[in-house]
Amino acid sequence: MKPRRVAIAAALAVAVGAASVGLAAPEKVLEGEFARQRWLAGASERDVVVGDHRWRVVEAGAGPTIVLVHGFTGSKENWLPLMRRLARTHRVIAPDLPGWGDSERVDGADYGPLAQAERLKSFLATLESKPVLLLGHSMGGQIVGLLAAREPQVAGRIGLMSSAGVRFADNDFGRAVLAGENPFEVTDRASLDRYLGIVFVDPPWVPWPASAALIRQRRDDVAFEQQVLDGIGRGPQALQLEGELDRIAMPVLLLWCRDDRVIDVSAAEIFHRGLRASRTVLLAGCGHMPMMAQPDNVAEAVGAFLEAPLPSGEGLG
């Protein structure tokens, strides 16, 4: 067989093999992409048992510790693009919160924000050093804020990115949540595309079979997501953080995208008014996932926040 025909035959064989894997186990294709992103970040995974849950953690780098806490329906993998940048100067740790991702979920357990804040406290106690920054996104920001209000020594500084926990200007997402719906629910390709359209200004295209794996995972979590959303978005704990902002003693980075369709950017001003010392960074051209959409800009904002003294009451920037 001629060399060109050999090359074509080899390419076809690889394509057929990949398609076969996709049909049989689309999750393996998705995990392969996550493995690629971990490799780019120089990251590794490990398990740790804290309290009554097994946690899965991804970490990279060396130096002062930064801990990243994902949001509702999120996972540790959301942080890999940002981790790749922060790990150049810091030890960066991103866990799957109990109940989410590859961490353990216990039947009947409470996964509301206050319960998760207590679990996060226990997890941080297992680390060799106190984080110089504890950064939470969306639901993760709500959890980080509640913990910081109760435990002023938990970290040197905290960051609240597109954070839940306070009132904000009415939007379609907020109205749907208060009506008992889950706007993030994914059960098929159409709802996956709708979800991506909510959280990204410029939604990424998720090709098959990775899309099939995501849809299967999210479909299995529909009931769990609804239960958690009852706690973080419309239950008695939903706005508890707003009433405790003045108890947060450490400096706070508030980071939002101006076009966030989930937690409206007006929330940043509510946080700023209630906190003792905060710096606000507003990014243009992105939605609810700044660490994925603009990791360079987020890394720059985090670096500046960690390097510069933060005067009490610093205003919007």
Short mmCIF file of C-alpha atoms in Angstrom, two decimals:
data_model
loop_
_atom_site.label_atom_id
_atom_site.label_comp_id
_atom_site.label_asym_id
_atom_site.label_seq_id
_atom_site.Cartn_x
_atom_site.Cartn_y
_atom_site.Cartn_z
CA MET A 1 0.00 0.00 0.00
CA LYS A 2 1.29 3.46 -0.87
CA PRO A 3 2.39 5.73 2.05
CA ARG A 4 -0.45 8.23 1.52
CA ARG A 5 -3.04 5.44 1.59
CA VAL A 6 -1.41 4.05 4.73
CA ALA A 7 -1.73 7.46 6.42
CA ILE A 8 -5.37 7.79 5.39
CA ALA A 9 -6.14 4.28 6.60
CA ALA A 10 -4.45 5.00 9.93
CA ALA A 11 -6.43 8.24 10.36
CA LEU A 12 -9.67 6.42 9.59
CA ALA A 13 -8.80 3.72 12.10
CA VAL A 14 -8.20 6.33 14.81
CA ALA A 15 -11.47 8.09 13.95
CA VAL A 16 -13.43 4.83 14.05
CA GLY A 17 -11.79 3.91 17.34
CA ALA A 18 -12.65 7.28 18.88
CA ALA A 19 -16.23 6.99 17.66
CA SER A 20 -16.48 3.53 19.18
CA VAL A 21 -15.24 4.81 22.54
CA GLY A 22 -17.68 7.73 22.30
CA LEU A 23 -20.60 5.44 21.71
CA ALA A 24 -19.67 3.02 24.48
CA ALA A 25 -18.34 5.43 27.11
CA PRO A 26 -18.60 9.15 26.31
CA GLU A 27 -17.41 9.91 29.85
CA LYS A 28 -13.95 8.65 28.88
CA VAL A 29 -13.73 11.26 26.14
CA LEU A 30 -14.72 14.02 28.59
CA GLU A 31 -12.22 12.77 31.15
CA GLY A 32 -9.58 12.78 28.44
CA GLU A 33 -10.18 16.49 27.89
CA PHE A 34 -9.96 17.16 31.63
CA ALA A 35 -6.72 15.16 31.74
CA ARG A 36 -5.35 17.35 28.96
CA GLN A 37 -6.24 20.50 30.89
CA ARG A 38 -4.65 19.09 34.07
CA TRP A 39 -1.48 18.38 32.10
CA LEU A 40 -1.38 21.93 30.79
CA ALA A 41 -1.76 23.22 34.35
CA GLY A 42 0.81 20.78 35.76
CA ALA A 43 -1.93 19.56 38.08
CA SER A 44 -2.61 16.26 39.80
CA GLU A 45 -5.59 14.73 41.59
CA ARG A 46 -5.90 13.18 45.02
CA ASP A 47 -8.58 12.03 47.44
CA VAL A 48 -8.86 13.12 51.05
CA VAL A 49 -11.38 12.04 53.66
CA VAL A 50 -12.65 14.91 55.78
CA GLY A 51 -15.44 14.26 58.27
CA ASP A 52 -18.04 11.99 56.70
CA HIS A 53 -17.13 12.68 53.07
CA ARG A 54 -14.42 11.71 50.63
CA TRP A 55 -13.24 14.78 48.69
CA ARG A 56 -11.58 14.76 45.26
CA VAL A 57 -9.04 17.55 44.87
CA VAL A 58 -6.98 18.89 41.97
CA GLU A 59 -3.86 20.89 42.78
CA ALA A 60 -0.82 22.42 41.11
CA GLY A 61 2.15 24.65 41.77
CA ALA A 62 4.15 25.59 44.85
CA GLY A 63 4.29 28.57 47.16
CA PRO A 64 1.62 30.36 49.20
CA THR A 65 -1.71 28.54 49.06
CA ILE A 66 -4.77 29.62 47.10
CA VAL A 67 -7.98 27.58 47.46
CA LEU A 68 -10.69 27.77 44.77
CA VAL A 69 -14.31 26.83 45.50
CA HIS A 70 -16.66 26.10 42.60
CA GLY A 71 -20.29 27.11 42.18
CA PHE A 72 -23.71 25.52 41.66
CA THR A 73 -23.54 22.67 39.10
CA GLY A 74 -19.80 23.39 38.85
CA SER A 75 -16.72 21.33 39.59
CA LYS A 76 -13.01 21.57 40.24
CA GLU A 77 -12.42 21.41 36.47
CA ASN A 78 -13.97 24.87 36.06
CA TRP A 79 -10.81 26.26 37.62
CA LEU A 80 -8.20 24.53 35.43
CA PRO A 81 -7.70 27.44 32.97
CA LEU A 82 -7.12 29.83 35.91
CA MET A 83 -5.08 27.27 37.85
CA ARG A 84 -2.69 27.03 34.92
CA ARG A 85 -1.85 30.71 35.44
CA LEU A 86 -1.95 31.00 39.24
CA ALA A 87 0.21 27.89 39.73
CA ARG A 88 3.22 29.77 38.32
CA THR A 89 3.58 31.53 41.68
CA HIS A 90 1.29 29.71 44.14
CA ARG A 91 0.14 26.33 45.34
CA VAL A 92 -3.41 26.20 43.98
CA ILE A 93 -6.00 23.75 45.33
CA ALA A 94 -9.49 23.21 43.90
CA PRO A 95 -11.77 20.60 45.49
CA ASP A 96 -15.07 19.22 44.35
CA LEU A 97 -17.41 20.20 47.17
CA PRO A 98 -19.09 17.25 48.89
CA GLY A 99 -22.05 16.12 46.82
CA TRP A 100 -20.59 17.48 43.58
CA GLY A 101 -18.31 16.18 40.86
CA ASP A 102 -16.08 13.34 41.95
CA SER A 103 -16.52 13.94 45.68
CA GLU A 104 -18.79 11.76 47.75
CA ARG A 105 -22.53 12.36 48.08
CA VAL A 106 -24.28 10.94 51.14
CA ASP A 107 -28.00 10.19 50.97
CA GLY A 108 -30.01 12.50 53.22
CA ALA A 109 -27.10 14.86 53.94
CA ASP A 110 -27.55 18.63 54.01
CA TYR A 111 -25.73 20.36 51.14
CA GLY A 112 -27.00 23.84 51.86
CA PRO A 113 -24.58 26.79 52.18
CA LEU A 114 -24.16 26.70 55.96
CA ALA A 115 -23.50 22.94 56.05
CA GLN A 116 -21.02 23.26 53.20
CA ALA A 117 -19.29 26.17 54.96
CA GLU A 118 -18.69 23.92 57.96
CA ARG A 119 -17.32 21.18 55.69
CA LEU A 120 -15.06 23.68 53.95
CA LYS A 121 -13.74 24.79 57.34
CA SER A 122 -12.82 21.19 58.13
CA PHE A 123 -11.19 20.74 54.74
CA LEU A 124 -9.04 23.86 55.15
CA ALA A 125 -7.88 22.57 58.53
CA THR A 126 -6.22 19.62 56.75
CA LEU A 127 -3.93 21.90 54.71
CA GLU A 128 -0.33 22.52 55.70
CA SER A 129 -0.75 26.28 55.71
CA LYS A 130 -3.55 28.84 55.88
CA PRO A 131 -4.58 30.06 52.42
CA VAL A 132 -3.45 33.52 51.46
CA LEU A 133 -6.61 33.61 49.35
CA LEU A 134 -9.87 31.67 49.52
CA LEU A 135 -11.74 32.36 46.27
CA GLY A 136 -15.33 31.23 45.73
CA HIS A 137 -17.46 31.40 42.60
CA SER A 138 -21.27 31.81 42.65
CA MET A 139 -22.56 29.30 45.25
CA GLY A 140 -18.92 28.83 46.25
CA GLY A 141 -18.68 32.55 46.96
CA GLN A 142 -21.73 32.33 49.18
CA ILE A 143 -20.13 29.45 51.09
CA VAL A 144 -16.78 31.24 51.38
CA GLY A 145 -18.49 34.42 52.60
CA LEU A 146 -20.48 32.62 55.27
CA LEU A 147 -17.36 30.86 56.49
CA ALA A 148 -15.34 34.09 56.56
CA ALA A 149 -18.06 35.82 58.58
CA ARG A 150 -17.82 33.11 61.24
CA GLU A 151 -14.10 32.33 61.10
CA PRO A 152 -12.03 35.51 60.64
CA GLN A 153 -8.74 33.56 60.64
CA VAL A 154 -9.74 31.09 57.91
CA ALA A 155 -7.68 32.87 55.22
CA GLY A 156 -5.58 35.96 54.76
CA ARG A 157 -7.98 37.31 52.13
CA ILE A 158 -11.04 36.08 50.33
CA GLY A 159 -12.44 36.54 46.85
CA LEU A 160 -16.10 36.51 45.87
CA MET A 161 -16.56 35.95 42.14
CA SER A 162 -20.07 36.33 40.68
CA SER A 163 -21.17 35.40 44.18
CA ALA A 164 -24.58 34.40 45.43
CA GLY A 165 -25.88 35.42 48.85
CA VAL A 166 -27.25 38.95 48.38
CA ARG A 167 -30.12 40.62 46.55
CA PHE A 168 -29.50 41.90 43.06
CA ALA A 169 -31.44 43.57 40.27
CA ASP A 170 -34.25 41.44 38.89
CA ASN A 171 -33.33 39.25 35.93
CA ASP A 172 -34.79 36.20 34.21
CA PHE A 173 -32.59 33.82 36.19
CA GLY A 174 -33.60 35.23 39.57
CA ARG A 175 -37.29 35.26 38.72
CA ALA A 176 -37.13 31.63 37.58
CA VAL A 177 -35.37 30.53 40.77
CA LEU A 178 -37.91 32.28 42.98
CA ALA A 179 -40.68 30.59 40.99
CA GLY A 180 -39.25 27.20 41.97
CA GLU A 181 -37.49 26.45 38.68
CA ASN A 182 -33.90 25.45 37.98
CA PRO A 183 -32.74 27.49 34.97
CA PHE A 184 -29.53 25.41 34.90
CA GLU A 185 -31.35 22.10 34.45
CA VAL A 186 -29.86 19.96 31.66
CA THR A 187 -31.61 16.88 30.29
CA ASP A 188 -30.86 16.97 26.54
CA ARG A 189 -28.83 18.82 23.90
CA ALA A 190 -31.25 21.73 23.70
CA SER A 191 -31.17 22.36 27.45
CA LEU A 192 -27.37 22.01 27.48
CA ASP A 193 -27.11 24.72 24.83
CA ARG A 194 -29.58 26.88 26.77
CA TYR A 195 -27.52 26.47 29.96
CA LEU A 196 -24.30 27.41 28.17
CA GLY A 197 -26.07 30.44 26.72
CA ILE A 198 -27.00 31.59 30.22
CA VAL A 199 -23.53 31.34 31.75
CA PHE A 200 -21.40 32.47 28.77
CA VAL A 201 -21.65 35.56 26.57
CA ASP A 202 -19.95 33.59 23.81
CA PRO A 203 -20.97 29.97 24.55
CA PRO A 204 -18.39 27.31 23.73
CA TRP A 205 -19.42 24.51 21.40
CA VAL A 206 -19.28 21.19 23.23
CA PRO A 207 -18.85 18.47 20.59
CA TRP A 208 -20.17 14.94 20.76
CA PRO A 209 -19.37 12.70 22.61
CA ALA A 210 -18.35 15.11 25.39
CA SER A 211 -21.82 16.64 25.16
CA ALA A 212 -23.40 13.22 25.70
CA ALA A 213 -21.33 12.70 28.85
CA LEU A 214 -22.27 16.11 30.24
CA ILE A 215 -25.95 15.59 29.49
CA ARG A 216 -25.95 12.17 31.14
CA GLN A 217 -24.23 13.50 34.25
CA ARG A 218 -26.51 16.51 34.57
CA ARG A 219 -29.65 14.47 33.89
CA ASP A 220 -28.72 12.17 36.78
CA ASP A 221 -28.34 15.21 39.06
CA VAL A 222 -31.68 16.92 38.36
CA ALA A 223 -33.23 16.09 41.74
CA PHE A 224 -30.04 16.88 43.65
CA GLU A 225 -29.65 20.24 41.92
CA GLN A 226 -33.22 21.19 42.76
CA GLN A 227 -32.64 20.32 46.41
CA VAL A 228 -29.48 22.42 46.62
CA LEU A 229 -31.06 25.35 44.76
CA ASP A 230 -33.83 25.40 47.35
CA GLY A 231 -31.15 26.20 49.93
CA ILE A 232 -28.88 28.61 48.11
CA GLY A 233 -31.41 30.50 46.01
CA ARG A 234 -34.78 30.67 47.72
CA GLY A 235 -34.67 29.11 51.20
CA PRO A 236 -34.06 30.80 54.57
CA GLN A 237 -30.27 30.68 54.02
CA ALA A 238 -30.38 32.29 50.58
CA LEU A 239 -29.74 35.85 51.79
CA GLN A 240 -28.17 35.12 55.16
CA LEU A 241 -24.77 36.27 53.94
CA GLU A 242 -26.09 39.75 53.18
CA GLY A 243 -26.87 40.26 56.85
CA GLU A 244 -23.42 39.11 57.94
CA LEU A 245 -21.17 41.04 55.56
CA ASP A 246 -20.00 43.45 58.26
CA ARG A 247 -18.60 40.47 60.19
CA ILE A 248 -16.06 39.71 57.44
CA ALA A 249 -12.83 41.21 58.72
CA MET A 250 -10.32 40.32 55.98
CA PRO A 251 -9.88 42.17 52.66
CA VAL A 252 -12.24 40.98 49.92
CA LEU A 253 -11.85 40.90 46.15
CA LEU A 254 -15.17 41.28 44.35
CA LEU A 255 -14.86 40.12 40.75
CA TRP A 256 -17.76 40.22 38.29
CA CYS A 257 -18.44 40.27 34.58
CA ARG A 258 -20.64 43.17 33.55
CA ASP A 259 -22.80 40.86 31.41
CA ASP A 260 -23.51 38.25 34.09
CA ARG A 261 -27.02 36.90 33.39
CA VAL A 262 -27.09 34.78 36.56
CA ILE A 263 -25.95 36.94 39.47
CA ASP A 264 -26.45 40.46 38.12
CA VAL A 265 -23.48 42.78 38.47
CA SER A 266 -25.57 44.97 40.80
CA ALA A 267 -24.76 42.37 43.49
CA ALA A 268 -21.15 43.60 43.51
CA GLU A 269 -22.25 47.00 44.82
CA ILE A 270 -24.40 45.35 47.53
CA PHE A 271 -21.37 43.37 48.67
CA HIS A 272 -19.14 46.45 48.56
CA ARG A 273 -21.50 48.53 50.70
CA GLY A 274 -21.73 45.81 53.33
CA LEU A 275 -18.05 44.89 53.60
CA ARG A 276 -15.38 46.61 55.67
CA ALA A 277 -12.64 46.47 53.02
CA SER A 278 -13.17 45.43 49.42
CA ARG A 279 -11.81 45.94 45.93
CA THR A 280 -14.16 45.51 42.97
CA VAL A 281 -12.97 44.45 39.52
CA LEU A 282 -15.54 44.46 36.71
CA LEU A 283 -14.70 42.69 33.45
CA ALA A 284 -16.30 43.38 30.08
CA GLY A 285 -17.36 40.86 27.47
CA CYS A 286 -18.01 37.87 29.71
CA GLY A 287 -20.87 36.33 31.68
CA HIS A 288 -21.11 34.15 34.76
CA MET A 289 -17.86 32.17 34.26
CA PRO A 290 -15.00 34.72 34.21
CA MET A 291 -12.38 32.17 35.30
CA MET A 292 -13.11 30.15 32.15
CA ALA A 293 -13.92 32.96 29.72
CA GLN A 294 -11.12 35.36 30.74
CA PRO A 295 -8.54 33.47 32.83
CA ASP A 296 -5.74 35.92 32.01
CA ASN A 297 -7.74 38.90 33.25
CA VAL A 298 -8.87 37.04 36.36
CA ALA A 299 -5.31 35.94 37.14
CA GLU A 300 -4.12 39.53 36.74
CA ALA A 301 -6.84 40.78 39.11
CA VAL A 302 -6.00 38.11 41.68
CA GLY A 303 -2.29 38.88 41.48
CA ALA A 304 -2.83 42.62 41.94
CA PHE A 305 -5.17 41.99 44.88
CA LEU A 306 -2.61 39.78 46.63
CA GLU A 307 0.33 42.10 46.02
CA ALA A 308 -1.15 45.48 46.90
CA PRO A 309 -2.18 46.77 50.33
CA LEU A 310 -5.92 47.22 50.42
CA PRO A 311 -7.10 50.37 52.23
CA SER A 312 -10.24 49.96 54.28
CA GLY A 313 -13.36 50.87 52.32
CA GLU A 314 -11.68 51.00 48.92
CA GLY A 315 -14.26 51.81 46.28
CA LEU A 316 -15.17 50.45 42.90
CA GLY A 317 -12.33 50.00 40.46
#
